[in-house]
Amino acid sequence: MDTRVRHRRISVGKVEVFYREAGADGAPVVLLPHGYPCSSYEFRNLMPRLADRWRLIAPDFPGAGYSETPDDFDYSFDGYAGFLDSFVEALDIARFALYLHDFGSPIGARLAIRAPARIAALIIQNGDIPYEDALGPKYADIEKTWSLPVPEMRKQLAEAINEETFKEEFLNDVRPELAACIPPDLWKLHWSLMTPRRKEVAIDLIAGLKQNRAWFPQHREYLREHRPPTLIVWGPHDHYMPEKSARAYLRDLPDAELHLLDGGHWLLETNLDEVVALVRDFLGRVHAHAG
């Protein structure tokens, strides 16, 4: 079985998109939308570990990684969900499990809402949650900017987008021995790909968290109504998404499987073996049941 990760490009509309792929064409698909300030690079170690049984597909969003940064793209959660919809259509993917992490969570959830029948299962790993009362303390720093005039808000957000804050985003709240497992390539690579235009994209997306609050009820309604098979695998050492954030999902997904690991926001760097074992077991049962 060939489990190597392949690196490809495809045109989605007018945008040239870079994506990573592993696994056989006919295998069940796992779609991997990435978080911020990252790219499909975050899934580079997970993909070959699952590619013997599944087809893993991880695109770089427009304005991130090795994809293009067009001027006329809608750099919002809605815009990215529309892009992801077009991406899966371009690859002719009819049904898939969806991995929700960081900003990939509100984007992926919007994709699920568009066509719930496409979703075979959810894997939620430190995703941005739709529960206002269960957010971590770091979100308060972002919320403080919401009362400012828009130019001042954007100025403050811009000042917080630099290599040092990228490093802080990846190290987050993990203790030193776990931080030693997180490669500096993560912040060095993604900062090296930053451009003035991409900085504006990042500001747009972070500023959009305010408008995203109004969408929380719709996200919760989707979970409550459709109850997709769900694995929640979580690193509680996370200033943005601590343990209470993971448990909040159980309000609308009472049958979800919840596993709290001894890690933080970027579990695929620090707890890969544990995540792989849980995902393999979960997806194996989901697809056995479907069959």
PDB file of N, CA and C in Angstrom, residues 54-110:
ATOM      1  N   TRP A  54      -7.622   5.033   4.108  1.00  0.00           N
ATOM      2  CA  TRP A  54      -8.426   6.200   3.761  1.00  0.00           C
ATOM      3  C   TRP A  54      -7.689   7.078   2.763  1.00  0.00           C
ATOM      4  N   ARG A  55      -8.457   7.903   2.093  1.00  0.00           N
ATOM      5  CA  ARG A  55      -7.889   8.902   1.184  1.00  0.00           C
ATOM      6  C   ARG A  55      -7.956  10.249   1.899  1.00  0.00           C
ATOM      7  N   LEU A  56      -6.809  10.806   2.198  1.00  0.00           N
ATOM      8  CA  LEU A  56      -6.702  12.056   2.945  1.00  0.00           C
ATOM      9  C   LEU A  56      -6.441  13.203   1.986  1.00  0.00           C
ATOM     10  N   ILE A  57      -7.203  14.296   2.118  1.00  0.00           N
ATOM     11  CA  ILE A  57      -7.059  15.441   1.222  1.00  0.00           C
ATOM     12  C   ILE A  57      -7.023  16.718   2.054  1.00  0.00           C
ATOM     13  N   ALA A  58      -5.943  17.479   1.896  1.00  0.00           N
ATOM     14  CA  ALA A  58      -5.746  18.689   2.699  1.00  0.00           C
ATOM     15  C   ALA A  58      -5.361  19.857   1.793  1.00  0.00           C
ATOM     16  N   PRO A  59      -6.303  20.769   1.513  1.00  0.00           N
ATOM     17  CA  PRO A  59      -5.974  21.933   0.672  1.00  0.00           C
ATOM     18  C   PRO A  59      -5.393  23.083   1.479  1.00  0.00           C
ATOM     19  N   ASP A  60      -4.596  23.904   0.825  1.00  0.00           N
ATOM     20  CA  ASP A  60      -4.229  25.217   1.365  1.00  0.00           C
ATOM     21  C   ASP A  60      -5.306  26.202   0.934  1.00  0.00           C
ATOM     22  N   PHE A  61      -5.883  26.918   1.887  1.00  0.00           N
ATOM     23  CA  PHE A  61      -6.878  27.919   1.528  1.00  0.00           C
ATOM     24  C   PHE A  61      -6.245  29.034   0.690  1.00  0.00           C
ATOM     25  N   PRO A  62      -7.013  29.686  -0.182  1.00  0.00           N
ATOM     26  CA  PRO A  62      -6.504  30.884  -0.851  1.00  0.00           C
ATOM     27  C   PRO A  62      -5.981  31.871   0.194  1.00  0.00           C
ATOM     28  N   GLY A  63      -4.804  32.419  -0.067  1.00  0.00           N
ATOM     29  CA  GLY A  63      -4.199  33.338   0.895  1.00  0.00           C
ATOM     30  C   GLY A  63      -3.402  32.644   1.978  1.00  0.00           C
ATOM     31  N   ALA A  64      -3.186  31.322   1.844  1.00  0.00           N
ATOM     32  CA  ALA A  64      -2.433  30.574   2.842  1.00  0.00           C
ATOM     33  C   ALA A  64      -1.574  29.521   2.150  1.00  0.00           C
ATOM     34  N   GLY A  65      -0.516  29.109   2.825  1.00  0.00           N
ATOM     35  CA  GLY A  65       0.333  28.057   2.295  1.00  0.00           C
ATOM     36  C   GLY A  65       0.844  28.365   0.911  1.00  0.00           C
ATOM     37  N   TYR A  66       0.714  27.377   0.015  1.00  0.00           N
ATOM     38  CA  TYR A  66       1.231  27.516  -1.346  1.00  0.00           C
ATOM     39  C   TYR A  66       0.138  27.798  -2.376  1.00  0.00           C
ATOM     40  N   SER A  67      -1.074  28.099  -1.907  1.00  0.00           N
ATOM     41  CA  SER A  67      -2.137  28.511  -2.830  1.00  0.00           C
ATOM     42  C   SER A  67      -1.996  29.988  -3.178  1.00  0.00           C
ATOM     43  N   GLU A  68      -2.702  30.390  -4.228  1.00  0.00           N
ATOM     44  CA  GLU A  68      -2.662  31.787  -4.655  1.00  0.00           C
ATOM     45  C   GLU A  68      -3.410  32.690  -3.674  1.00  0.00           C
ATOM     46  N   THR A  69      -3.164  33.976  -3.800  1.00  0.00           N
ATOM     47  CA  THR A  69      -3.838  34.984  -2.975  1.00  0.00           C
ATOM     48  C   THR A  69      -4.514  35.992  -3.900  1.00  0.00           C
ATOM     49  N   PRO A  70      -5.634  35.621  -4.490  1.00  0.00           N
ATOM     50  CA  PRO A  70      -6.286  36.534  -5.443  1.00  0.00           C
ATOM     51  C   PRO A  70      -6.874  37.753  -4.741  1.00  0.00           C
ATOM     52  N   ASP A  71      -6.929  38.868  -5.451  1.00  0.00           N
ATOM     53  CA  ASP A  71      -7.465  40.105  -4.870  1.00  0.00           C
ATOM     54  C   ASP A  71      -8.983  40.068  -4.746  1.00  0.00           C
ATOM     55  N   ASP A  72      -9.643  39.290  -5.610  1.00  0.00           N
ATOM     56  CA  ASP A  72     -11.106  39.333  -5.659  1.00  0.00           C
ATOM     57  C   ASP A  72     -11.765  38.152  -4.944  1.00  0.00           C
ATOM     58  N   PHE A  73     -11.085  37.574  -3.954  1.00  0.00           N
ATOM     59  CA  PHE A  73     -11.632  36.448  -3.190  1.00  0.00           C
ATOM     60  C   PHE A  73     -12.280  36.968  -1.908  1.00  0.00           C
ATOM     61  N   ASP A  74     -13.321  36.279  -1.443  1.00  0.00           N
ATOM     62  CA  ASP A  74     -14.007  36.642  -0.204  1.00  0.00           C
ATOM     63  C   ASP A  74     -13.297  35.967   0.969  1.00  0.00           C
ATOM     64  N   TYR A  75     -12.391  36.715   1.624  1.00  0.00           N
ATOM     65  CA  TYR A  75     -11.604  36.150   2.717  1.00  0.00           C
ATOM     66  C   TYR A  75     -12.382  36.246   4.030  1.00  0.00           C
ATOM     67  N   SER A  76     -13.399  35.411   4.124  1.00  0.00           N
ATOM     68  CA  SER A  76     -14.235  35.341   5.321  1.00  0.00           C
ATOM     69  C   SER A  76     -14.546  33.869   5.554  1.00  0.00           C
ATOM     70  N   PHE A  77     -15.148  33.543   6.701  1.00  0.00           N
ATOM     71  CA  PHE A  77     -15.521  32.155   6.960  1.00  0.00           C
ATOM     72  C   PHE A  77     -16.514  31.664   5.899  1.00  0.00           C
ATOM     73  N   ASP A  78     -17.449  32.520   5.516  1.00  0.00           N
ATOM     74  CA  ASP A  78     -18.402  32.145   4.463  1.00  0.00           C
ATOM     75  C   ASP A  78     -17.689  31.934   3.130  1.00  0.00           C
ATOM     76  N   GLY A  79     -16.773  32.844   2.818  1.00  0.00           N
ATOM     77  CA  GLY A  79     -16.040  32.747   1.563  1.00  0.00           C
ATOM     78  C   GLY A  79     -15.202  31.481   1.475  1.00  0.00           C
ATOM     79  N   TYR A  80     -14.557  31.148   2.585  1.00  0.00           N
ATOM     80  CA  TYR A  80     -13.748  29.927   2.605  1.00  0.00           C
ATOM     81  C   TYR A  80     -14.616  28.675   2.528  1.00  0.00           C
ATOM     82  N   ALA A  81     -15.796  28.705   3.134  1.00  0.00           N
ATOM     83  CA  ALA A  81     -16.703  27.559   3.027  1.00  0.00           C
ATOM     84  C   ALA A  81     -17.155  27.374   1.584  1.00  0.00           C
ATOM     85  N   GLY A  82     -17.442  28.478   0.900  1.00  0.00           N
ATOM     86  CA  GLY A  82     -17.798  28.391  -0.514  1.00  0.00           C
ATOM     87  C   GLY A  82     -16.662  27.827  -1.342  1.00  0.00           C
ATOM     88  N   PHE A  83     -15.437  28.259  -1.024  1.00  0.00           N
ATOM     89  CA  PHE A  83     -14.267  27.715  -1.713  1.00  0.00           C
ATOM     90  C   PHE A  83     -14.161  26.206  -1.484  1.00  0.00           C
ATOM     91  N   LEU A  84     -14.313  25.785  -0.227  1.00  0.00           N
ATOM     92  CA  LEU A  84     -14.171  24.371   0.104  1.00  0.00           C
ATOM     93  C   LEU A  84     -15.232  23.530  -0.610  1.00  0.00           C
ATOM     94  N   ASP A  85     -16.419  24.092  -0.742  1.00  0.00           N
ATOM     95  CA  ASP A  85     -17.489  23.432  -1.485  1.00  0.00           C
ATOM     96  C   ASP A  85     -17.076  23.235  -2.941  1.00  0.00           C
ATOM     97  N   SER A  86     -16.524  24.270  -3.544  1.00  0.00           N
ATOM     98  CA  SER A  86     -16.069  24.174  -4.937  1.00  0.00           C
ATOM     99  C   SER A  86     -14.892  23.215  -5.077  1.00  0.00           C
ATOM    100  N   PHE A  87     -14.036  23.192  -4.064  1.00  0.00           N
ATOM    101  CA  PHE A  87     -12.871  22.299  -4.078  1.00  0.00           C
ATOM    102  C   PHE A  87     -13.300  20.831  -4.091  1.00  0.00           C
ATOM    103  N   VAL A  88     -14.235  20.441  -3.214  1.00  0.00           N
ATOM    104  CA  VAL A  88     -14.646  19.034  -3.186  1.00  0.00           C
ATOM    105  C   VAL A  88     -15.407  18.672  -4.465  1.00  0.00           C
ATOM    106  N   GLU A  89     -16.127  19.632  -5.025  1.00  0.00           N
ATOM    107  CA  GLU A  89     -16.801  19.368  -6.298  1.00  0.00           C
ATOM    108  C   GLU A  89     -15.785  19.180  -7.420  1.00  0.00           C
ATOM    109  N   ALA A  90     -14.715  19.989  -7.400  1.00  0.00           N
ATOM    110  CA  ALA A  90     -13.680  19.872  -8.434  1.00  0.00           C
ATOM    111  C   ALA A  90     -12.988  18.517  -8.377  1.00  0.00           C
ATOM    112  N   LEU A  91     -12.888  17.949  -7.183  1.00  0.00           N
ATOM    113  CA  LEU A  91     -12.262  16.637  -7.024  1.00  0.00           C
ATOM    114  C   LEU A  91     -13.285  15.501  -7.093  1.00  0.00           C
ATOM    115  N   ASP A  92     -14.556  15.860  -7.296  1.00  0.00           N
ATOM    116  CA  ASP A  92     -15.636  14.883  -7.431  1.00  0.00           C
ATOM    117  C   ASP A  92     -15.747  13.991  -6.192  1.00  0.00           C
ATOM    118  N   ILE A  93     -15.747  14.639  -5.028  1.00  0.00           N
ATOM    119  CA  ILE A  93     -15.867  13.929  -3.758  1.00  0.00           C
ATOM    120  C   ILE A  93     -17.308  14.070  -3.279  1.00  0.00           C
ATOM    121  N   ALA A  94     -18.006  12.947  -3.173  1.00  0.00           N
ATOM    122  CA  ALA A  94     -19.432  12.989  -2.842  1.00  0.00           C
ATOM    123  C   ALA A  94     -19.700  12.856  -1.350  1.00  0.00           C
ATOM    124  N   ARG A  95     -18.806  12.189  -0.622  1.00  0.00           N
ATOM    125  CA  ARG A  95     -19.032  11.946   0.806  1.00  0.00           C
ATOM    126  C   ARG A  95     -17.681  11.848   1.502  1.00  0.00           C
ATOM    127  N   PHE A  96     -17.613  12.345   2.724  1.00  0.00           N
ATOM    128  CA  PHE A  96     -16.316  12.396   3.397  1.00  0.00           C
ATOM    129  C   PHE A  96     -16.482  12.606   4.893  1.00  0.00           C
ATOM    130  N   ALA A  97     -15.478  12.150   5.630  1.00  0.00           N
ATOM    131  CA  ALA A  97     -15.345  12.527   7.034  1.00  0.00           C
ATOM    132  C   ALA A  97     -14.621  13.870   7.066  1.00  0.00           C
ATOM    133  N   LEU A  98     -14.943  14.680   8.065  1.00  0.00           N
ATOM    134  CA  LEU A  98     -14.453  16.055   8.109  1.00  0.00           C
ATOM    135  C   LEU A  98     -13.686  16.281   9.406  1.00  0.00           C
ATOM    136  N   TYR A  99     -12.431  16.705   9.277  1.00  0.00           N
ATOM    137  CA  TYR A  99     -11.572  16.981  10.435  1.00  0.00           C
ATOM    138  C   TYR A  99     -11.650  18.472  10.723  1.00  0.00           C
ATOM    139  N   LEU A 100     -12.124  18.819  11.925  1.00  0.00           N
ATOM    140  CA  LEU A 100     -12.349  20.220  12.263  1.00  0.00           C
ATOM    141  C   LEU A 100     -11.342  20.673  13.318  1.00  0.00           C
ATOM    142  N   HIS A 101     -10.464  21.582  12.925  1.00  0.00           N
ATOM    143  CA  HIS A 101      -9.443  22.100  13.837  1.00  0.00           C
ATOM    144  C   HIS A 101      -9.326  23.608  13.660  1.00  0.00           C
ATOM    145  N   ASP A 102      -9.246  24.341  14.777  1.00  0.00           N
ATOM    146  CA  ASP A 102      -8.978  25.772  14.741  1.00  0.00           C
ATOM    147  C   ASP A 102     -10.006  26.463  13.819  1.00  0.00           C
ATOM    148  N   PHE A 103      -9.565  27.417  12.976  1.00  0.00           N
ATOM    149  CA  PHE A 103     -10.491  28.106  12.073  1.00  0.00           C
ATOM    150  C   PHE A 103     -11.099  27.170  11.046  1.00  0.00           C
ATOM    151  N   GLY A 104     -10.481  26.000  10.846  1.00  0.00           N
ATOM    152  CA  GLY A 104     -11.084  25.023   9.946  1.00  0.00           C
ATOM    153  C   GLY A 104     -12.421  24.513  10.450  1.00  0.00           C
ATOM    154  N   SER A 105     -12.690  24.724  11.752  1.00  0.00           N
ATOM    155  CA  SER A 105     -13.954  24.245  12.318  1.00  0.00           C
ATOM    156  C   SER A 105     -15.160  25.064  11.852  1.00  0.00           C
ATOM    157  N   PRO A 106     -15.189  26.398  12.033  1.00  0.00           N
ATOM    158  CA  PRO A 106     -16.336  27.139  11.511  1.00  0.00           C
ATOM    159  C   PRO A 106     -16.447  27.080   9.988  1.00  0.00           C
ATOM    160  N   ILE A 107     -15.309  26.955   9.308  1.00  0.00           N
ATOM    161  CA  ILE A 107     -15.347  26.836   7.850  1.00  0.00           C
ATOM    162  C   ILE A 107     -15.933  25.478   7.456  1.00  0.00           C
ATOM    163  N   GLY A 108     -15.413  24.405   8.068  1.00  0.00           N
ATOM    164  CA  GLY A 108     -15.897  23.072   7.762  1.00  0.00           C
ATOM    165  C   GLY A 108     -17.346  22.864   8.165  1.00  0.00           C
ATOM    166  N   ALA A 109     -17.747  23.457   9.294  1.00  0.00           N
ATOM    167  CA  ALA A 109     -19.144  23.322   9.720  1.00  0.00           C
ATOM    168  C   ALA A 109     -20.086  23.983   8.722  1.00  0.00           C
ATOM    169  N   ARG A 110     -19.686  25.118   8.187  1.00  0.00           N
ATOM    170  CA  ARG A 110     -20.498  25.767   7.149  1.00  0.00           C
ATOM    171  C   ARG A 110     -20.625  24.847   5.933  1.00  0.00           C
TER     172      ARG A 110
END
